[in-house]
Coordinates of C-alpha atoms in Angstrom, one line a residue:
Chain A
X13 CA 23.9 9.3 11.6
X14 CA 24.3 12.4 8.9
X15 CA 22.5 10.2 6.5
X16 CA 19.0 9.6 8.6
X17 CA 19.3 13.5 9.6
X18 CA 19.8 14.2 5.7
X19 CA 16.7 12.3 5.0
X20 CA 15.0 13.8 8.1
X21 CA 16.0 16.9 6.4
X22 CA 14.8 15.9 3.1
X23 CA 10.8 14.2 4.0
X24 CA 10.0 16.7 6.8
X25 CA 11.4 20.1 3.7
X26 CA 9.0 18.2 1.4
X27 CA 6.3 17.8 3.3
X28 CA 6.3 21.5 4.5
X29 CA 6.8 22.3 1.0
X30 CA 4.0 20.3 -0.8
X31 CA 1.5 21.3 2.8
X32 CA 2.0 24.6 1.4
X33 CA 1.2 24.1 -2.5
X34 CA -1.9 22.5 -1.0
X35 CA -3.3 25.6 0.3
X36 CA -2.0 27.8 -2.7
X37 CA -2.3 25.6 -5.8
X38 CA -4.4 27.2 -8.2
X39 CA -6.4 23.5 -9.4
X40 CA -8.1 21.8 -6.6
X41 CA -6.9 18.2 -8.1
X42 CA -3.1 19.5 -7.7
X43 CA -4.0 20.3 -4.0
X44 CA -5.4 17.2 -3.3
X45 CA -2.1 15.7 -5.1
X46 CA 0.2 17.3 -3.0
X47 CA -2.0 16.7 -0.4
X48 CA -0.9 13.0 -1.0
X49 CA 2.7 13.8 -1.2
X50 CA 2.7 15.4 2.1
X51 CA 1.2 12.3 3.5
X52 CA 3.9 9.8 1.6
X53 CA 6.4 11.9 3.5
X54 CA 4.8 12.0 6.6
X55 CA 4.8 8.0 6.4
X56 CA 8.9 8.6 5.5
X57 CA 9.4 10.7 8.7
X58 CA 7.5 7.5 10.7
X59 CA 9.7 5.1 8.8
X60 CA 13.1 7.3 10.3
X61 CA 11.5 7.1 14.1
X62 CA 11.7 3.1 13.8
X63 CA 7.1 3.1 13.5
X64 CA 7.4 1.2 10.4
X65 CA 4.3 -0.2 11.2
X66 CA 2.4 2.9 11.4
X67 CA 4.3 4.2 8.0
X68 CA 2.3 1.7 6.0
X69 CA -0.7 2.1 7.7
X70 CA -0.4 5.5 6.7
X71 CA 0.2 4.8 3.4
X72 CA -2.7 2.6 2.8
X73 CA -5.2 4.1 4.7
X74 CA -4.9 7.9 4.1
X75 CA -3.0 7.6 0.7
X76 CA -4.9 4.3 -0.5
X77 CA -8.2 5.0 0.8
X78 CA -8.9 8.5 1.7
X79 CA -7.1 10.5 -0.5
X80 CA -8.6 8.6 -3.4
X81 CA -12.0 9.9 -2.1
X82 CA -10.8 13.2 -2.2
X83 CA -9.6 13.2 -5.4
X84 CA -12.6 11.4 -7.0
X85 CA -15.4 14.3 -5.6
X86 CA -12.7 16.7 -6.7
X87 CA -13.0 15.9 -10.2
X88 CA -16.0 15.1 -10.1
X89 CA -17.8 18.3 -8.7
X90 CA -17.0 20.9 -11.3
X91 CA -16.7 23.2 -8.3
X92 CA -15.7 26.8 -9.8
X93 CA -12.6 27.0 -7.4
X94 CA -12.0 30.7 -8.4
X95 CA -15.3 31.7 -7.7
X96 CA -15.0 30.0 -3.9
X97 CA -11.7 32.1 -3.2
X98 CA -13.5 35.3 -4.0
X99 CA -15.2 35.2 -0.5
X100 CA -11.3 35.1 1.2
X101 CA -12.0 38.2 3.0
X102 CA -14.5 37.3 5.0
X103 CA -13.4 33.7 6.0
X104 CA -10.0 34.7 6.8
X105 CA -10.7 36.0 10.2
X106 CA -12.5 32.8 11.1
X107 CA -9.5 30.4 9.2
X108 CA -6.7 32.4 11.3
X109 CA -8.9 32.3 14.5
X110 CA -8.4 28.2 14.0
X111 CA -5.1 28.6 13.1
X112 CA -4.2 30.4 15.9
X113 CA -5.6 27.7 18.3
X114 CA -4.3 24.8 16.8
X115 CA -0.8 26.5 17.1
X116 CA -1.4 27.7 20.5
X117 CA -2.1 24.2 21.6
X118 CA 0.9 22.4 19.6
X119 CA 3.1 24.9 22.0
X120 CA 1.1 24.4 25.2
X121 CA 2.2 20.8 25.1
X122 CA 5.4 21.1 23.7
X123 CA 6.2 24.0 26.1
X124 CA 4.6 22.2 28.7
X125 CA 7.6 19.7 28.6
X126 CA 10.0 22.1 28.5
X127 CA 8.9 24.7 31.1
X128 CA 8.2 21.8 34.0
X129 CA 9.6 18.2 32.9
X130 CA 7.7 16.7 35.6
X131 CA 4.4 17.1 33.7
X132 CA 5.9 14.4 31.1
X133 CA 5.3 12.0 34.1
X134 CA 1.7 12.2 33.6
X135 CA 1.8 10.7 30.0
X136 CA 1.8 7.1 29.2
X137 CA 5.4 5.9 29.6
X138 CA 7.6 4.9 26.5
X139 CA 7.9 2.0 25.5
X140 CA 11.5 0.1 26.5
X141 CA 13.7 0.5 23.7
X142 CA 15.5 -2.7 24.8
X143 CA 12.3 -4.7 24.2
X144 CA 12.7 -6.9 21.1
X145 CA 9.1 -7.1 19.6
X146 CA 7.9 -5.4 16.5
X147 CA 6.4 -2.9 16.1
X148 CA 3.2 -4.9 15.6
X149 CA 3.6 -6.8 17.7
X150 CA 4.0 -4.1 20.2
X151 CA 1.5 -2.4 19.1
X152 CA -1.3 -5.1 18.7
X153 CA 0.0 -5.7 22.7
X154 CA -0.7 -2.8 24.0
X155 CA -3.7 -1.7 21.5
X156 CA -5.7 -5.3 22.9
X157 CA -4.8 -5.0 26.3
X158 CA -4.7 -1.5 28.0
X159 CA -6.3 0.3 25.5
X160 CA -9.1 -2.3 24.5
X161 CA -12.0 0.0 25.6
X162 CA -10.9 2.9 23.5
X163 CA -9.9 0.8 20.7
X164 CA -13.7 -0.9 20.8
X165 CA -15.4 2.1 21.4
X166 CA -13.8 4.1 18.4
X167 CA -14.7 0.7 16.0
X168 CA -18.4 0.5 17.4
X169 CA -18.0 5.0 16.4
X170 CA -16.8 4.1 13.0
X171 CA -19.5 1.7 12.4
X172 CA -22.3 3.4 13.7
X173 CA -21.1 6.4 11.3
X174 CA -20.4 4.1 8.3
X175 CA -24.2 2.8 8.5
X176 CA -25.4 6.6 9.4
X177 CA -23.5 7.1 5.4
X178 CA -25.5 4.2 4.4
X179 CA -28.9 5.4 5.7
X180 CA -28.9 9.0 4.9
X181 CA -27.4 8.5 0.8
X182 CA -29.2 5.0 0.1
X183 CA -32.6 5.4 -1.7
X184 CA -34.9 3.1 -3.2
X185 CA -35.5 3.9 -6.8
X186 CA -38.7 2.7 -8.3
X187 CA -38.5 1.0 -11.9
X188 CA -35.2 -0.2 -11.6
X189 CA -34.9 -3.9 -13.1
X190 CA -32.2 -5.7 -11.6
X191 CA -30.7 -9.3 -12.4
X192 CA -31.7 -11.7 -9.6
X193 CA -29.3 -14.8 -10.2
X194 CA -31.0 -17.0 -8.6
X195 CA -34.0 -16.9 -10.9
X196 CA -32.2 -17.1 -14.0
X197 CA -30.4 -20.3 -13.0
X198 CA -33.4 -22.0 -11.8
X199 CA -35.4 -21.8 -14.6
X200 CA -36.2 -25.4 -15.6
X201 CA -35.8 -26.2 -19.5
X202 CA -39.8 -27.0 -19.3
X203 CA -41.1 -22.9 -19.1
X204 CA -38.1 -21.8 -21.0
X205 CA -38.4 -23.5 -24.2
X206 CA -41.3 -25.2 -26.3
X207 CA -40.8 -27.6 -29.5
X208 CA -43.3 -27.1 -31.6
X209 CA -43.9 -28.8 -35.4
X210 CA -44.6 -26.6 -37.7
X211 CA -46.8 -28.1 -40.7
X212 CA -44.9 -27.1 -44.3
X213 CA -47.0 -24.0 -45.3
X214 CA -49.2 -23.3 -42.5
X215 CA -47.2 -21.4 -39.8
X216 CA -47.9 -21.3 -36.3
Chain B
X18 CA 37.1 8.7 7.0
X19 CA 37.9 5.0 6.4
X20 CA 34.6 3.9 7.6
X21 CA 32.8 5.9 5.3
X22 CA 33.8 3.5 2.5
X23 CA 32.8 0.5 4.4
X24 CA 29.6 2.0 6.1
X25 CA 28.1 3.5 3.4
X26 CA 29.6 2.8 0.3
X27 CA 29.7 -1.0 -0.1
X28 CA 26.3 -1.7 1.0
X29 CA 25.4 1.4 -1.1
X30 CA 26.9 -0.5 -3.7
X31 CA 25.5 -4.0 -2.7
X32 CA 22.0 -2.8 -2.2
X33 CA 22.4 -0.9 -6.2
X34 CA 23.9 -3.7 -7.7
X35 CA 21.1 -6.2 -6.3
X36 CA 18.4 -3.2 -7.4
X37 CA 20.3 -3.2 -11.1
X38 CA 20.3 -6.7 -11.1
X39 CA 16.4 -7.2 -10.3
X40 CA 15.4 -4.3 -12.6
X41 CA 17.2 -5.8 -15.3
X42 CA 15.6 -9.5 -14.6
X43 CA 12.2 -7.9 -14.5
X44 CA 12.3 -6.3 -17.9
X45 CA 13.8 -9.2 -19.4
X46 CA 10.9 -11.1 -18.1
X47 CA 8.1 -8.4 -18.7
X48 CA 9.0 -8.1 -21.9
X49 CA 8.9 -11.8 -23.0
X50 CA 5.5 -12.3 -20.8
X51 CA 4.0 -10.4 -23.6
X52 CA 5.6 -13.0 -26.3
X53 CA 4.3 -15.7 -23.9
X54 CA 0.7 -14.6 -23.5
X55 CA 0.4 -13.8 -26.9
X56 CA 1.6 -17.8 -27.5
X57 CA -0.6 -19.3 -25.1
X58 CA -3.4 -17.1 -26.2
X59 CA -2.6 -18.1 -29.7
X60 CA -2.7 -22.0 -28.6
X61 CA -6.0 -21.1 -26.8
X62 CA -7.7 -20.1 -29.9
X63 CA -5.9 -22.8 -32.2
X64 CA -3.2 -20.4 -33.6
X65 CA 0.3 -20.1 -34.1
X66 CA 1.1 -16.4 -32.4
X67 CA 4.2 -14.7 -33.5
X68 CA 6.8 -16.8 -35.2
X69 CA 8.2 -14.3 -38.1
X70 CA 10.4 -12.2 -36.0
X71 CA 13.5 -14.2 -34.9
X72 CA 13.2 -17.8 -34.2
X73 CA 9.7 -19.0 -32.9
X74 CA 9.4 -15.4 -32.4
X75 CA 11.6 -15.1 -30.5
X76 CA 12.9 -11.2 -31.6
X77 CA 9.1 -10.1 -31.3
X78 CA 9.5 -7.9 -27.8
X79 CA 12.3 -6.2 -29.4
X80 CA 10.8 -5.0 -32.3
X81 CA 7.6 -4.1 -30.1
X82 CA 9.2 -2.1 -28.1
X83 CA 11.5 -0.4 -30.7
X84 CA 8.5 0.2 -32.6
X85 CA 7.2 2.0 -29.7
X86 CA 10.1 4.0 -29.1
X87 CA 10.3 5.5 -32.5
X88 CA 6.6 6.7 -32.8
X89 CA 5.5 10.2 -31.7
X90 CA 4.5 11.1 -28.4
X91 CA 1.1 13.3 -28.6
X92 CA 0.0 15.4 -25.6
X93 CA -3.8 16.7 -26.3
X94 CA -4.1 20.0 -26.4
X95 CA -6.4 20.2 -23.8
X96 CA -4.4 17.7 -21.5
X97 CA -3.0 18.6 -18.0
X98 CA 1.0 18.8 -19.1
X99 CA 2.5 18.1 -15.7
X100 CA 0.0 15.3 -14.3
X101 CA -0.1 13.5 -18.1
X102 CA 3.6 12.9 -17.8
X103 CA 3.5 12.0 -14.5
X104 CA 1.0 9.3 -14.7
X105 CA 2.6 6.9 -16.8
X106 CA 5.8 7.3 -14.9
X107 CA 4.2 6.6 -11.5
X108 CA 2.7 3.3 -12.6
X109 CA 6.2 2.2 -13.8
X110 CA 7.8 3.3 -10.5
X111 CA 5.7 1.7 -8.4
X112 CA 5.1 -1.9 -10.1
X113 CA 9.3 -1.3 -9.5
X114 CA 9.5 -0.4 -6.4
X115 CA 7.0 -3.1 -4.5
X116 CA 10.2 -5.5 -5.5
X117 CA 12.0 -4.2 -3.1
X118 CA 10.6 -6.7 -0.6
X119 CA 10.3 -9.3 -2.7
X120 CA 12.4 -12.7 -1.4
X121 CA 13.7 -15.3 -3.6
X122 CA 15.3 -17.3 -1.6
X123 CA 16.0 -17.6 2.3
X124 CA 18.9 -14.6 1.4
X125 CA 18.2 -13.0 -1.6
X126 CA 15.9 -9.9 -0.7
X127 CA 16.8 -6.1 -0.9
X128 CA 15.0 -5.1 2.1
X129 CA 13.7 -7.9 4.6
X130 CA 11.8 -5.3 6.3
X131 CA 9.6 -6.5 9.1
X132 CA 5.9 -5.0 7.7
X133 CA 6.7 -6.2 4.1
X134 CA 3.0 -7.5 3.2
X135 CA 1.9 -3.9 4.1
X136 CA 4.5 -2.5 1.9
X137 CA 3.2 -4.8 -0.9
X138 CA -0.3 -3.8 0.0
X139 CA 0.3 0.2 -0.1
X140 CA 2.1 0.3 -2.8
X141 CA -0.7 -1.9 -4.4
X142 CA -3.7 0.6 -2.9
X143 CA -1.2 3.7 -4.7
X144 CA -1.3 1.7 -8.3
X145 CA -4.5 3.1 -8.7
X146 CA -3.5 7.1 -8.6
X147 CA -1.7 6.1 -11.8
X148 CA -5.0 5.5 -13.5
X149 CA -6.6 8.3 -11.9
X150 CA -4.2 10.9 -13.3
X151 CA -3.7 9.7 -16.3
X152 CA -7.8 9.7 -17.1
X153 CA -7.8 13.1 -15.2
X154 CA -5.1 14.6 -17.0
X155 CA -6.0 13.6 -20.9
X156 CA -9.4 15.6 -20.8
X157 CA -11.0 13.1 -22.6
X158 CA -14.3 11.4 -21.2
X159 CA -13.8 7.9 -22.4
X160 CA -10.2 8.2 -20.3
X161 CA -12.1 9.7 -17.4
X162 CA -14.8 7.0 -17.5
X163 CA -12.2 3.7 -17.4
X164 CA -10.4 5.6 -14.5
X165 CA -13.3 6.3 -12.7
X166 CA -14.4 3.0 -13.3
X167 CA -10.7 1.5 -12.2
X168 CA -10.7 3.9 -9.1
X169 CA -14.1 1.9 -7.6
X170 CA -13.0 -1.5 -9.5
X171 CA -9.3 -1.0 -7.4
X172 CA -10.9 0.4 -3.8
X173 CA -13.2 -3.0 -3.9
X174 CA -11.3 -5.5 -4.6
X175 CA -8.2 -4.1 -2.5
X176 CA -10.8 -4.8 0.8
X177 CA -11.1 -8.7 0.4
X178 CA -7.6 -9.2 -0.7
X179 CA -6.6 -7.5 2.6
X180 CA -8.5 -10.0 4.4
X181 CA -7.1 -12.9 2.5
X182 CA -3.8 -11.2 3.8
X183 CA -5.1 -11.2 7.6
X184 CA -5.8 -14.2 7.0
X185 CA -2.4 -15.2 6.1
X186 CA -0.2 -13.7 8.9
X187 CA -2.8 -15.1 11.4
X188 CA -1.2 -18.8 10.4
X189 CA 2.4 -17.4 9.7
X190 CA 2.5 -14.7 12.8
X191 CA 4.7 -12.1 10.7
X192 CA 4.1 -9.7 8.2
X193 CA 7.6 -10.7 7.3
X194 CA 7.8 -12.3 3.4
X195 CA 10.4 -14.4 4.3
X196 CA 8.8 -15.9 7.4
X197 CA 5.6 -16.3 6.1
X198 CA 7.5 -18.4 3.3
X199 CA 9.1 -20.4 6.2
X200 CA 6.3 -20.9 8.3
X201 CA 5.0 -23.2 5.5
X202 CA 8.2 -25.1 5.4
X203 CA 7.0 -27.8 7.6
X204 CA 4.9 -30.8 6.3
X205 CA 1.4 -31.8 6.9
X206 CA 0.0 -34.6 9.6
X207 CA 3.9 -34.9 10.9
X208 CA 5.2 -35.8 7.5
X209 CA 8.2 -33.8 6.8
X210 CA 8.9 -33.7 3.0
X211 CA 5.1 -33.3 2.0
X212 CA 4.8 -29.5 0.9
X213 CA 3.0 -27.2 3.9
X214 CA 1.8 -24.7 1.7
X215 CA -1.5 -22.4 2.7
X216 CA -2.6 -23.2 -0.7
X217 CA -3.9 -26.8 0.8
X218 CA -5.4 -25.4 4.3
X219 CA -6.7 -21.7 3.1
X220 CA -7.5 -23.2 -0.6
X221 CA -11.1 -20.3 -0.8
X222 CA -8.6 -18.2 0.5
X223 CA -5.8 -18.7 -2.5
X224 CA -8.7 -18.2 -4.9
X225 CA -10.3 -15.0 -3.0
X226 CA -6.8 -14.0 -3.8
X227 CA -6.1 -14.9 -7.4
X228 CA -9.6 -13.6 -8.5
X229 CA -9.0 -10.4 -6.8
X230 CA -5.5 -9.9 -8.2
X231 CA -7.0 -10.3 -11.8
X232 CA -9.3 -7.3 -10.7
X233 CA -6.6 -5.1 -8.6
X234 CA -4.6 -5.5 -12.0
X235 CA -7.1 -4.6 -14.5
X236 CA -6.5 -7.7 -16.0
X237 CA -9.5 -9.6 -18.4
X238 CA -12.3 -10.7 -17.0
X239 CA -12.0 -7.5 -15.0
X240 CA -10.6 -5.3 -17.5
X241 CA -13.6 -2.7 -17.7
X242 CA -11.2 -0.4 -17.2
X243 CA -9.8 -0.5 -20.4
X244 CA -13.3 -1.3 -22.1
X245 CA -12.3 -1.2 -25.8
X246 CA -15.8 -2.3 -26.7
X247 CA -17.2 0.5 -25.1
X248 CA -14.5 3.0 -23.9
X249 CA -12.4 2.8 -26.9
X250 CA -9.5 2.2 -25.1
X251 CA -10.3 3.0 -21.4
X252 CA -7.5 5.5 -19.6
X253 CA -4.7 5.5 -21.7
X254 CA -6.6 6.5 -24.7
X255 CA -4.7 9.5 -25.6
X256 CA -1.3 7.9 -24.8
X257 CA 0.9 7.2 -26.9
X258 CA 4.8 5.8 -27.7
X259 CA 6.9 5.5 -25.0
X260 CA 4.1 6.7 -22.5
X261 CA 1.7 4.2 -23.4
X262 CA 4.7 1.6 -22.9
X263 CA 4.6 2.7 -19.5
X264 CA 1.5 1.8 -18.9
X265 CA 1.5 -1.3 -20.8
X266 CA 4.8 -2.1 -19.2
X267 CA 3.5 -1.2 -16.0
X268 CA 0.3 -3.8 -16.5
X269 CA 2.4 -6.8 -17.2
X270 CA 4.8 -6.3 -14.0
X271 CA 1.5 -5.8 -11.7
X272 CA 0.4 -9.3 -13.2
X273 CA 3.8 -10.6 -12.0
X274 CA 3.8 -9.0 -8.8
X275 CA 0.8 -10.3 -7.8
X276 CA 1.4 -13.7 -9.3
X277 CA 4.9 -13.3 -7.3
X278 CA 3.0 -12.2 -4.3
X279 CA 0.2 -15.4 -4.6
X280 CA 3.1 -17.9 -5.3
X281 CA 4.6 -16.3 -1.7
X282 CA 1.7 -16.4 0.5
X283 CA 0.1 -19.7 -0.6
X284 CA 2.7 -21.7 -2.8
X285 CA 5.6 -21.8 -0.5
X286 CA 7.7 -19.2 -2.5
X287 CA 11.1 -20.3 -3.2
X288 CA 10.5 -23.8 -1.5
X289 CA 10.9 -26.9 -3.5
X290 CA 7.4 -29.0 -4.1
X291 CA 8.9 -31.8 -2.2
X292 CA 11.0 -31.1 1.2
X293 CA 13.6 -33.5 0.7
X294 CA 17.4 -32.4 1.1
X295 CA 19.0 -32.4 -2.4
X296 CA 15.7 -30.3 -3.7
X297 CA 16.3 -27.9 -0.7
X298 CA 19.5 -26.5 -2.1
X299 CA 19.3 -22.1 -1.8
X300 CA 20.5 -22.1 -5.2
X301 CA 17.6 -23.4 -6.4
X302 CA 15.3 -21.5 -4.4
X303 CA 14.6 -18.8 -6.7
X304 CA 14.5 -21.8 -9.7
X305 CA 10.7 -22.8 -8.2
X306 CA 10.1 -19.3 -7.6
X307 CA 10.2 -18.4 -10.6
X308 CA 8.3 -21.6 -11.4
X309 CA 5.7 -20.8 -9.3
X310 CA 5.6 -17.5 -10.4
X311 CA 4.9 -18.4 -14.5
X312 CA 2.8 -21.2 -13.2
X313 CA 0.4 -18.6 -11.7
X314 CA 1.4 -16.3 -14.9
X315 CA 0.1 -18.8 -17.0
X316 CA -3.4 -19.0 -15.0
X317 CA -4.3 -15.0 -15.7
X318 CA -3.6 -15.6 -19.5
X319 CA -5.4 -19.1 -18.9
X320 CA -8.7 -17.1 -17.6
X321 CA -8.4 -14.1 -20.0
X322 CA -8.6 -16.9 -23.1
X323 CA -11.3 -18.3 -21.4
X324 CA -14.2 -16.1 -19.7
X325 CA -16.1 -13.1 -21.1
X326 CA -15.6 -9.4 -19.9
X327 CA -17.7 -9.2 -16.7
X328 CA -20.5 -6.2 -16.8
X329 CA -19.5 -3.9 -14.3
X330 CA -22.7 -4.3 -11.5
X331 CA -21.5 -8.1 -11.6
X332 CA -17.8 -7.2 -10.9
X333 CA -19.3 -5.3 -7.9
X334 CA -21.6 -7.3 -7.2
X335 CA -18.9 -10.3 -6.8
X336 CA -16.4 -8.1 -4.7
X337 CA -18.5 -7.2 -2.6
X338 CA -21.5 -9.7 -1.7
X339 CA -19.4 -12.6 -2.4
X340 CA -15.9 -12.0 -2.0
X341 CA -16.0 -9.7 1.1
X342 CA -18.6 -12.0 3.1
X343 CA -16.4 -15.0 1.8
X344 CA -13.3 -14.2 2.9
X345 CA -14.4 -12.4 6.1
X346 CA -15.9 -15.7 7.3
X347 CA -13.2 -17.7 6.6
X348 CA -10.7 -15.1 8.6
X349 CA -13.3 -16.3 11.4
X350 CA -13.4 -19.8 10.7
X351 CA -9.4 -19.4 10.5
X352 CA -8.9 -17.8 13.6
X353 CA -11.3 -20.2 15.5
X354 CA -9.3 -23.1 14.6
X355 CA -6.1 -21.8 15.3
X356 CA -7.3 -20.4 19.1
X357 CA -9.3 -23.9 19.9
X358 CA -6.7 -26.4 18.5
X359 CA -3.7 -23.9 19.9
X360 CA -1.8 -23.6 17.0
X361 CA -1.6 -19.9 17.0
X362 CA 2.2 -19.4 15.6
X363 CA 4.3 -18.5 18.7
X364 CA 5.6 -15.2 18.4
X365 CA 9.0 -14.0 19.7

């Protein structure tokens, strides 16, 4: 078992690491880049707890998808990142304030286990490690099942959102020719094309 | 400390040797794919292709990629150091490391992990940060262009060939390579040696698939990315020797990952075309996966001598009105069948 601690060891020190070059890297696209590295080890510590599952989906979803997003607008804004730290002073109240919380919280329920273990009874129960099902499987089990309210509701959220994106950015420009297909291909050879014989001399 | 040796360092030896052994195969391969496109593009275009170097041209990868090894390498002035190194490097590693999961035959796999068509589809969904560095980091605005362009190109395509994959594992039941591969080892209509592969049932699906691996590789008709008629030479403008190798390198085993990947899903993998005993043999398992695998080979370089660049609100318009629509209906279609006839796959 030295060898899984070693590599618990070795993707959770990474990911502290590169979580902390994102704050204080001086270029905004080698934030977002460690920003990715912190989540590739993230999906590393999942693989160690046996959640290959969710390991891949972290991969492709926040790696693959959302990080690419990030790193697109960060190149693509020429945001003058020096000039954006100047105001530090008075933002860091309000950053330490949310700080603060977020760490006050992550001990509440950690503590909360410790202090008085029978407060663990009110979470959801873990799942039998004697049962033989993958993770998917497991997971698509319990995800259809038990949790099929929250797991619709948060789809019908995200769609509702994605179509918000759509309405609020889309706009109509006037004057823009597009290529219909449909009309090029079904123009007959009779209004495309005329034969004509032209007399030697005379023109058209 | 005797089971140290046989707990860790034999199958740490096993697993290297069977990485070493791959690696080796795969650059062997990559690098006479290039002799072999060039020769079927050649015949395409009624040519003869390389033949001075070596017999029938034999020697021509060799002295390609010695030639490349000799020149200069040039890092812009101007250029990001750190990222421009690292983005040639990271395409390399990763068009390595997605054959990790890889089967070729019912026991030769390196890791037969359980989610190994999501492995193959992040590390797919990370080719693109390659591309993205590498325009990023060379300061150059034809380079930025063809990434930017490959970025969208990359995110699009990636979202119908993740259907075609849902589509997939709803007739296998596993996002396991080698049980997918097994789930099409029985026949059709009760007849045991005809070949079950999706290929026949999801047939839109297997082309969804093909088309959308030409784009997720850059490769022509969807090779805007590297644009030379208009983007000089797209992202890896500025590179040069052994880091443009890496890219070009990098190129050639994404086309035969994903031709690997299509021969998996929808050609049965390392099963023989007829399931009859003497053809079953595991030795010759990876024989028709490899097969497979240069047949589908053979149908990228096929399309690239035969269709024109696509303009890029076409390649957009494809992936997403067409493709997406496509293959979301035919995940429906799919699942309908399989839920009224019952012939989910049982799971475990």
């Amino acid at each position: 078992m030295i060898l899984s601690a070693l590599a618990f060891y070795l993707f959770a020190g990474i990911a502290v690491l590169s979580g902390l070059m994102v704050i204080t890297a001086r270029n905004p696209v080698h934030s977002v880049l460690f920003l990715i590295l912190a989540f590739f080890n993230a999906a590393g510590l999942f693989v160690l707890l046996g959640a290959e599952f969710l390991a891949m989906i972290l991969v492709v979803v926040y790696v693959g998808a959302v990080a690419v997003l990030f790193l697109f607008v960060v190149m693509m804004l020429d945001i003058n990142f020096a000039a954006l730290r100047r105001g530090i002073r008075q933002h860091l109240a309000l950053g330490l304030a949310v700080g603060i919380v977020l760490l006050a919280e992550l001990v509440i329920v950690v503590g909360a286990w410790a202090v008085a273990p029978e407060v663990a009874a009110h979470t959801a129960p873990i799942v039998n490690s004697a049962v033989t099902a993958t993770n998917t499987q497991a997971l698509g089990a319990i995800l259809y099942t038990r949790y099929i309210y929250a797991f619709e509701g948060s789809g019908l959220i995200l769609l509702v959102a994605m179509i918000g994106a759509i309405v609020l950015t889309h706009r109509a420009r006037a004057g823009v020719r597009r290529q219909v297909i449909s009309k090029q291909i079904s123009r007959s050879r009779a209004e495309t094309i005329e034969v004509v014989k032209v007399p030697t001399g005379h023109g058209i | 400390m005797a089971n140290f040796l046989t707990d860790y360092l034999i199958p740490f030896a096993w697993i290297l040797g069977g990485i070493i052994l791959t690696v080796a195969c795969l650059m062997g391969g990559m690098a006479y794919l290039t002799l072999f496109e060039r020769k079927v593009l050649a015949k395409i275009q009624l040519r003869i292709g390389p033949n001075i170097v070596g017999p029938f041209g034999l020697l021509q990868p060799i002295a390609d990629g010695l030639k490349l090894l000799t020149k200069e390498t040039i890092i812009p002035s101007g250029a990001n150091r750190a990222v421009f190194i690292l983005a040639p490097m990271m395409t390399f590693i990763l068009a390595l490391t997605a054959w990790a999961v890889i089967p070729f035959n019912q026991y030769m796999v390196l890791a037969n992990i359980n989610v190994g068509v999501l492995f193959l589809f992040a590390i797919s969904s990370l080719g693109v940060y390659g591309i993205i560095m590498a325009g990023w980091a060379s300061n150059s605005k034809y380079a930025f262009l063809g990434s930017l362009r490959a970025a969208a190109q990359m995110v699009s395509y990636e979202v119908s060939m993740g259907l075609v994959l849902v589509t997939v594992l709803l007739c296998a039941g596993s996002l396991n390579l080698s049980q997918i591969v097994l789930a099409q080892s029985h026949g059709w209509f009760g007849v045991s040696w005809l070949p079950g592969w999706y290929v026949l049932p999801l047939a839109p699906m297997a082309v969804v698939f093909f088309v959308s691996g030409l784009a997720e590789t850059n490769r022509s008709p969807f090779d805007l990315v590297e644009g030379e008629s208009e983007l000089v030479g797209g992202y890896f403008v500025e590179y040069s020797s052994m880091t443009f190798a890496l890219f070009y390198l990098g190129e050639y085993m994404n086309m035969i990952l994903v031709s690997a990947m299509t021969s998996i899903l929808f050609l049965g993998g390392w099963l023989p075309p007829l399931n009859i005993e003497i053809l079953n043999s595991p030795y010759l398992g990876p024989i028709w996966f490899v097969l497979k695998t240069i047949f589908v080979l053979f149908c990228f370089i096929w399309v690239r001598g035969s269709f024109p660049r696509f303009r890029y609100d076409q390649l957009m318009r494809l992936g997403w009105k067409i493709f997406l629509p496509l293959s979301l209906g035919y995940l429906l279609l799919v699942a309908f069948v399989l839920v009224y006839m019952g012939w989910l796959p049982k799971v475990a």
